[in-house]
mmCIF file of C-alpha atoms in Angstrom:
data_model
loop_
_atom_site.group_PDB
_atom_site.id
_atom_site.type_symbol
_atom_site.label_atom_id
_atom_site.label_comp_id
_atom_site.label_asym_id
_atom_site.label_seq_id
_atom_site.Cartn_x
_atom_site.Cartn_y
_atom_site.Cartn_z
ATOM 1 C CA MET A 393 -0.009 -0.001 0.025
ATOM 2 C CA LYS A 394 1.265 3.449 -0.923
ATOM 3 C CA ILE A 395 0.201 6.356 1.366
ATOM 4 C CA ILE A 396 0.827 10.084 0.796
ATOM 5 C CA VAL A 397 0.604 12.603 3.594
ATOM 6 C CA CYS A 398 0.109 16.337 3.013
ATOM 7 C CA ALA A 399 1.880 18.369 5.647
ATOM 8 C CA LYS A 400 2.505 22.031 6.343
ATOM 9 C CA GLN A 401 5.063 24.018 8.330
ATOM 10 C CA VAL A 402 3.239 26.667 10.380
ATOM 11 C CA PRO A 403 4.328 29.380 12.838
ATOM 12 C CA ASN A 404 3.895 28.540 16.487
ATOM 13 C CA THR A 405 0.686 30.469 17.057
ATOM 14 C CA ASN A 406 1.504 30.875 20.785
ATOM 15 C CA GLU A 407 4.190 33.366 19.777
ATOM 16 C CA VAL A 408 2.720 35.024 16.685
ATOM 17 C CA LYS A 409 1.959 38.702 16.790
ATOM 18 C CA ILE A 410 0.462 41.072 14.257
ATOM 19 C CA ASP A 411 2.069 44.299 13.106
ATOM 20 C CA PRO A 412 -0.393 47.011 14.199
ATOM 21 C CA VAL A 413 0.550 49.282 11.245
ATOM 22 C CA LYS A 414 0.827 46.843 8.382
ATOM 23 C CA GLY A 415 -1.746 44.386 9.643
ATOM 24 C CA THR A 416 0.528 41.446 8.734
ATOM 25 C CA LEU A 417 1.911 38.556 10.780
ATOM 26 C CA ILE A 418 5.322 39.171 12.378
ATOM 27 C CA ARG A 419 7.202 36.030 11.466
ATOM 28 C CA ASP A 420 10.709 37.159 12.337
ATOM 29 C CA GLY A 421 12.062 35.131 15.192
ATOM 30 C CA VAL A 422 8.956 33.061 15.456
ATOM 31 C CA PRO A 423 9.645 29.277 15.516
ATOM 32 C CA SER A 424 7.903 27.040 12.997
ATOM 33 C CA ILE A 425 6.358 23.668 13.803
ATOM 34 C CA LEU A 426 4.643 20.795 11.992
ATOM 35 C CA ASN A 427 0.982 21.601 11.878
ATOM 36 C CA PRO A 428 -0.690 19.699 14.754
ATOM 37 C CA ASP A 429 -3.482 18.111 12.662
ATOM 38 C CA ASP A 430 -0.933 17.027 10.054
ATOM 39 C CA ALA A 431 0.979 15.283 12.795
ATOM 40 C CA ASN A 432 -2.160 13.206 13.430
ATOM 41 C CA ALA A 433 -2.458 12.528 9.667
ATOM 42 C CA LEU A 434 1.151 11.337 9.536
ATOM 43 C CA GLU A 435 0.641 9.127 12.618
ATOM 44 C CA ALA A 436 -2.407 7.512 10.989
ATOM 45 C CA ALA A 437 -0.302 6.659 7.952
ATOM 46 C CA LEU A 438 2.567 5.301 10.094
ATOM 47 C CA GLU A 439 0.144 3.097 12.049
ATOM 48 C CA LEU A 440 -1.047 1.558 8.777
ATOM 49 C CA LYS A 441 2.603 1.122 7.760
ATOM 50 C CA ASP A 442 3.251 -0.737 10.997
ATOM 51 C CA ARG A 443 0.131 -2.942 10.464
ATOM 52 C CA TYR A 444 0.570 -3.776 6.767
ATOM 53 C CA PRO A 445 4.073 -4.893 5.672
ATOM 54 C CA GLY A 446 5.230 -3.323 2.399
ATOM 55 C CA THR A 447 3.469 -0.051 3.015
ATOM 56 C CA THR A 448 5.326 3.114 2.197
ATOM 57 C CA VAL A 449 4.643 6.645 3.382
ATOM 58 C CA SER A 450 5.569 9.743 1.409
ATOM 59 C CA VAL A 451 5.168 13.241 2.870
ATOM 60 C CA ILE A 452 4.626 16.210 0.560
ATOM 61 C CA SER A 453 4.525 19.884 1.446
ATOM 62 C CA MET A 454 4.416 23.277 -0.275
ATOM 63 C CA GLY A 455 6.404 26.043 1.271
ATOM 64 C CA PRO A 456 9.679 27.951 1.492
ATOM 65 C CA PRO A 457 13.142 26.168 1.633
ATOM 66 C CA GLN A 458 13.161 26.226 5.441
ATOM 67 C CA ALA A 459 10.163 23.798 5.429
ATOM 68 C CA THR A 460 12.708 21.097 4.923
ATOM 69 C CA TYR A 461 13.282 21.099 8.692
ATOM 70 C CA MET A 462 9.633 20.147 9.226
ATOM 71 C CA LEU A 463 9.954 17.447 6.591
ATOM 72 C CA ARG A 464 12.989 15.983 8.356
ATOM 73 C CA GLU A 465 10.896 15.729 11.518
ATOM 74 C CA CYS A 466 8.372 13.678 9.448
ATOM 75 C CA LEU A 467 11.232 11.406 8.261
ATOM 76 C CA ALA A 468 12.381 11.031 11.841
ATOM 77 C CA MET A 469 8.871 9.890 12.833
ATOM 78 C CA GLY A 470 8.996 7.157 10.259
ATOM 79 C CA ALA A 471 8.109 8.461 6.809
ATOM 80 C CA ASP A 472 9.953 6.865 3.900
ATOM 81 C CA GLU A 473 10.468 9.951 1.726
ATOM 82 C CA ALA A 474 9.748 13.692 1.683
ATOM 83 C CA ILE A 475 9.048 16.103 -1.121
ATOM 84 C CA LEU A 476 8.984 19.862 -0.836
ATOM 85 C CA LEU A 477 7.176 21.910 -3.544
ATOM 86 C CA SER A 478 9.124 25.176 -3.368
ATOM 87 C CA SER A 479 9.368 28.047 -5.859
ATOM 88 C CA ARG A 480 8.753 31.767 -6.080
ATOM 89 C CA ALA A 481 5.901 30.873 -8.465
ATOM 90 C CA PHE A 482 4.057 29.240 -5.551
ATOM 91 C CA GLY A 483 4.261 32.383 -3.351
ATOM 92 C CA GLY A 484 1.066 34.122 -2.246
ATOM 93 C CA ALA A 485 -1.117 31.103 -2.852
ATOM 94 C CA ASP A 486 -4.546 30.861 -1.301
ATOM 95 C CA THR A 487 -6.259 27.484 -0.617
ATOM 96 C CA CYS A 488 -7.317 27.144 -4.236
ATOM 97 C CA ALA A 489 -3.799 27.573 -5.598
ATOM 98 C CA THR A 490 -2.236 25.547 -2.838
ATOM 99 C CA SER A 491 -4.465 22.516 -3.637
ATOM 100 C CA THR A 492 -3.651 22.894 -7.341
ATOM 101 C CA THR A 493 0.083 22.757 -6.561
ATOM 102 C CA LEU A 494 -0.226 19.827 -4.123
ATOM 103 C CA ALA A 495 -2.315 17.828 -6.620
ATOM 104 C CA ALA A 496 0.309 18.390 -9.251
ATOM 105 C CA GLY A 497 2.949 17.125 -6.911
ATOM 106 C CA ILE A 498 0.917 14.072 -5.950
ATOM 107 C CA ARG A 499 0.380 13.203 -9.589
ATOM 108 C CA LYS A 500 4.083 13.226 -10.100
ATOM 109 C CA LEU A 501 4.473 10.759 -7.263
ATOM 110 C CA GLY A 502 2.333 8.302 -9.206
ATOM 111 C CA LYS A 503 -0.137 5.666 -8.147
ATOM 112 C CA TYR A 504 -1.280 5.744 -4.448
ATOM 113 C CA ASP A 505 -3.943 4.075 -2.260
ATOM 114 C CA LEU A 506 -4.590 6.686 0.473
ATOM 115 C CA ILE A 507 -3.903 10.381 1.026
ATOM 116 C CA PHE A 508 -3.908 11.777 4.599
ATOM 117 C CA ALA A 509 -4.121 15.429 5.447
ATOM 118 C CA GLY A 510 -4.773 17.365 8.638
ATOM 119 C CA ARG A 511 -8.235 18.793 9.139
ATOM 120 C CA GLN A 512 -6.878 22.354 8.940
ATOM 121 C CA ALA A 513 -3.761 24.411 9.529
ATOM 122 C CA ILE A 514 -3.563 26.498 12.643
ATOM 123 C CA ASP A 515 -2.369 29.600 10.744
ATOM 124 C CA GLY A 516 -5.386 29.675 8.412
ATOM 125 C CA ASP A 517 -8.066 27.435 9.950
ATOM 126 C CA THR A 518 -9.909 27.201 6.598
ATOM 127 C CA ALA A 519 -10.088 23.307 6.460
ATOM 128 C CA GLN A 520 -10.295 23.716 2.620
ATOM 129 C CA VAL A 521 -6.977 22.471 1.237
ATOM 130 C CA GLY A 522 -7.591 18.718 1.920
ATOM 131 C CA PRO A 523 -10.991 18.480 0.205
ATOM 132 C CA GLN A 524 -9.897 20.814 -2.612
ATOM 133 C CA THR A 525 -6.824 18.588 -3.309
ATOM 134 C CA ALA A 526 -9.172 15.576 -3.545
ATOM 135 C CA GLN A 527 -11.395 17.503 -5.921
ATOM 136 C CA ARG A 528 -8.396 18.384 -8.134
ATOM 137 C CA LEU A 529 -7.405 14.712 -8.186
ATOM 138 C CA GLY A 530 -10.884 13.477 -8.901
ATOM 139 C CA ILE A 531 -10.983 11.240 -5.871
ATOM 140 C CA PRO A 532 -13.530 10.992 -2.964
ATOM 141 C CA SER A 533 -12.727 12.388 0.452
ATOM 142 C CA VAL A 534 -13.925 12.257 4.061
ATOM 143 C CA THR A 535 -13.181 15.039 6.496
ATOM 144 C CA TYR A 536 -12.975 15.011 10.328
ATOM 145 C CA VAL A 537 -11.882 11.384 10.551
ATOM 146 C CA GLN A 538 -11.701 10.266 14.201
ATOM 147 C CA LYS A 539 -11.189 6.543 13.707
ATOM 148 C CA ILE A 540 -10.208 4.153 10.935
ATOM 149 C CA ARG A 541 -12.306 1.051 11.464
ATOM 150 C CA GLU A 542 -11.232 -1.215 8.623
ATOM 151 C CA ILE A 543 -9.111 -1.389 5.501
ATOM 152 C CA LYS A 544 -10.506 -3.548 2.859
ATOM 153 C CA GLU A 545 -9.185 -4.440 -0.670
ATOM 154 C CA ASN A 546 -10.720 -1.422 -2.390
ATOM 155 C CA THR A 547 -12.379 0.479 0.398
ATOM 156 C CA VAL A 548 -11.745 1.926 3.793
ATOM 157 C CA VAL A 549 -14.284 2.271 6.642
ATOM 158 C CA VAL A 550 -13.902 5.323 8.892
ATOM 159 C CA GLU A 551 -15.748 7.262 11.584
ATOM 160 C CA ARG A 552 -16.408 10.898 10.746
ATOM 161 C CA ASN A 553 -16.710 13.228 13.766
ATOM 162 C CA LEU A 554 -19.944 15.257 14.130
ATOM 163 C CA GLU A 555 -20.961 17.793 16.757
ATOM 164 C CA ASP A 556 -23.410 15.343 18.357
ATOM 165 C CA GLY A 557 -21.774 12.065 17.609
ATOM 166 C CA TYR A 558 -20.199 10.399 14.527
ATOM 167 C CA GLU A 559 -21.188 8.714 11.264
ATOM 168 C CA VAL A 560 -19.591 5.600 9.771
ATOM 169 C CA ILE A 561 -18.584 5.901 6.134
ATOM 170 C CA GLU A 562 -17.294 3.332 3.722
ATOM 171 C CA ILE A 563 -15.357 4.976 0.888
ATOM 172 C CA LYS A 564 -13.596 3.607 -2.192
ATOM 173 C CA THR A 565 -9.866 3.945 -2.594
ATOM 174 C CA PRO A 566 -7.861 5.834 -3.697
ATOM 175 C CA CYS A 567 -9.288 8.511 -1.405
ATOM 176 C CA LEU A 568 -8.301 11.376 0.855
ATOM 177 C CA LEU A 569 -8.968 11.494 4.629
ATOM 178 C CA THR A 570 -8.480 14.545 6.835
ATOM 179 C CA ALA A 571 -7.470 13.775 10.458
ATOM 180 C CA ILE A 572 -8.456 15.404 13.714
ATOM 181 C CA LYS A 573 -6.527 15.132 17.016
ATOM 182 C CA GLU A 574 -9.042 12.503 18.374
ATOM 183 C CA LEU A 575 -7.733 10.041 15.726
ATOM 184 C CA ASN A 576 -4.439 9.254 17.501
ATOM 185 C CA THR A 577 -1.465 10.490 19.505
ATOM 186 C CA PRO A 578 1.572 11.270 17.298
ATOM 187 C CA ARG A 579 4.671 9.228 18.166
ATOM 188 C CA TYR A 580 7.950 10.476 19.488
ATOM 189 C CA MET A 581 11.181 10.422 17.418
ATOM 190 C CA SER A 582 14.177 8.384 18.528
ATOM 191 C CA ILE A 583 17.775 9.691 18.446
ATOM 192 C CA ALA A 584 18.643 7.144 15.726
ATOM 193 C CA GLN A 585 15.697 8.252 13.589
ATOM 194 C CA ILE A 586 16.593 11.914 13.982
ATOM 195 C CA GLU A 587 20.180 11.259 12.967
ATOM 196 C CA ALA A 588 19.038 9.286 9.920
ATOM 197 C CA ALA A 589 16.466 11.928 8.901
ATOM 198 C CA TYR A 590 19.224 14.633 8.800
ATOM 199 C CA LYS A 591 21.278 12.492 6.391
ATOM 200 C CA ALA A 592 18.309 11.659 4.170
ATOM 201 C CA GLU A 593 17.637 13.448 0.871
ATOM 202 C CA ILE A 594 14.629 15.675 0.508
ATOM 203 C CA LYS A 595 13.393 16.126 -3.024
ATOM 204 C CA ILE A 596 12.669 19.752 -3.950
ATOM 205 C CA TRP A 597 10.358 20.315 -6.914
ATOM 206 C CA ASN A 598 9.413 23.551 -8.704
ATOM 207 C CA GLU A 599 6.598 24.318 -11.165
ATOM 208 C CA ASN A 600 8.564 22.778 -14.033
ATOM 209 C CA ASP A 601 9.171 19.558 -12.139
ATOM 210 C CA VAL A 602 5.341 19.080 -11.588
ATOM 211 C CA ASN A 603 4.339 20.406 -15.079
ATOM 212 C CA LEU A 604 2.466 23.393 -13.628
ATOM 213 C CA ALA A 605 2.313 26.654 -15.442
ATOM 214 C CA PRO A 606 3.193 29.756 -13.365
ATOM 215 C CA SER A 607 -0.192 31.251 -14.201
ATOM 216 C CA ASP A 608 -1.828 28.216 -12.453
ATOM 217 C CA ALA A 609 0.094 28.647 -9.194
ATOM 218 C CA GLY A 610 0.690 31.102 -6.442
ATOM 219 C CA LEU A 611 -0.794 34.582 -6.367
ATOM 220 C CA ASN A 612 -1.676 34.412 -10.096
ATOM 221 C CA ALA A 613 -4.064 31.548 -9.467
ATOM 222 C CA SER A 614 -5.522 32.805 -6.152
ATOM 223 C CA PRO A 615 -9.083 34.176 -6.423
ATOM 224 C CA THR A 616 -9.102 35.160 -2.735
ATOM 225 C CA GLN A 617 -6.721 37.579 -1.071
ATOM 226 C CA VAL A 618 -6.357 38.655 2.541
ATOM 227 C CA MET A 619 -6.630 42.438 2.601
ATOM 228 C CA ARG A 620 -5.862 42.957 6.285
ATOM 229 C CA SER A 621 -5.232 40.968 9.484
ATOM 230 C CA PHE A 622 -5.681 42.503 12.894
ATOM 231 C CA THR A 623 -6.124 41.654 16.542
ATOM 232 C CA PRO A 624 -9.374 42.818 18.158
ATOM 233 C CA PRO A 625 -8.956 45.579 20.755
ATOM 234 C CA PRO A 626 -8.763 44.247 24.351
ATOM 235 C CA LYS A 627 -11.945 44.334 26.327
ATOM 236 C CA GLY A 628 -12.340 46.625 29.288
ATOM 237 C CA LYS A 629 -11.530 45.456 32.760
ATOM 238 C CA GLY A 630 -14.408 43.535 34.388
ATOM 239 C CA GLU A 631 -15.912 44.623 37.660
ATOM 240 C CA MET A 632 -16.710 42.197 40.473
ATOM 241 C CA LEU A 633 -19.790 42.726 42.599
ATOM 242 C CA ALA A 634 -19.853 41.853 46.224
ATOM 243 C CA GLY A 635 -22.585 41.407 48.830
ATOM 244 C CA THR A 636 -25.687 39.318 49.132
ATOM 245 C CA VAL A 637 -27.585 38.178 46.085
ATOM 246 C CA PRO A 638 -30.265 40.950 46.360
ATOM 247 C CA GLU A 639 -27.539 43.529 46.923
ATOM 248 C CA MET A 640 -25.596 42.437 43.864
ATOM 249 C CA ALA A 641 -28.724 42.279 41.758
ATOM 250 C CA ALA A 642 -29.665 45.803 42.790
ATOM 251 C CA ALA A 643 -26.148 47.088 42.010
ATOM 252 C CA LEU A 644 -26.222 45.344 38.631
ATOM 253 C CA VAL A 645 -29.486 46.904 37.730
ATOM 254 C CA ALA A 646 -28.300 50.337 38.808
ATOM 255 C CA LYS A 647 -25.179 50.044 36.607
ATOM 256 C CA LEU A 648 -27.200 48.846 33.622
ATOM 257 C CA LYS A 649 -29.489 51.822 34.028
ATOM 258 C CA GLU A 650 -26.501 54.058 34.345
ATOM 259 C CA LYS A 651 -25.242 52.868 30.937
ATOM 260 C CA HIS A 652 -28.765 53.122 29.486
ATOM 261 C CA ALA A 653 -28.786 49.356 28.813
ATOM 262 C CA ILE A 654 -32.189 48.998 30.454
#
């Protein structure tokens, strides 16, 4: 079985700040990490590799050259090969152009049985790239996968998470599944795996390598653009009321009247 995992390097959102003048993310000095949901997607692929002998796992990503560090982490976890789609032509891509580029890279990888992707990236939270990639490849997809029940010869049975439960879906392969954190717990890397990963080759492909015209990639092929990003202004300091319940209720009513809320 051949499995492909789509992964993304993202800024650690705990340390991301927004430039108040430009309205853009301040990325300088901010560490990058493997997108958390993509780590669950990779773990799902690696668990199948452990279960079914002969299974190979390829990780593909689109990003700047420094994304190779994230891909080496994927290799250290157990992936067999890593491919980075990197070119100035890919810059400024929205989800539409990103999925087009990923699909082009996946086609170059050849025949596959399963594609895993994270539900969404923490720097965008759109949850669009996975399903869009499946659409570009002409294969079915299931989002929000919380459990893989069974792998059959030409189908896979999964549980799809819902707000009030889950649904069981049987889907034909090849297909794309997007993972959520409830699916598994990503494994740790060993020292030996880390050492081997930093000696491994990472393939870097540009638009010519994947037969993609510059007009079909990056900003040129992005119908949506982010005009401005900003942090909402901080809320005013709250006020605690003290006293008995009737006293606090009376004080609250008085303050609401004072503000002409009632």
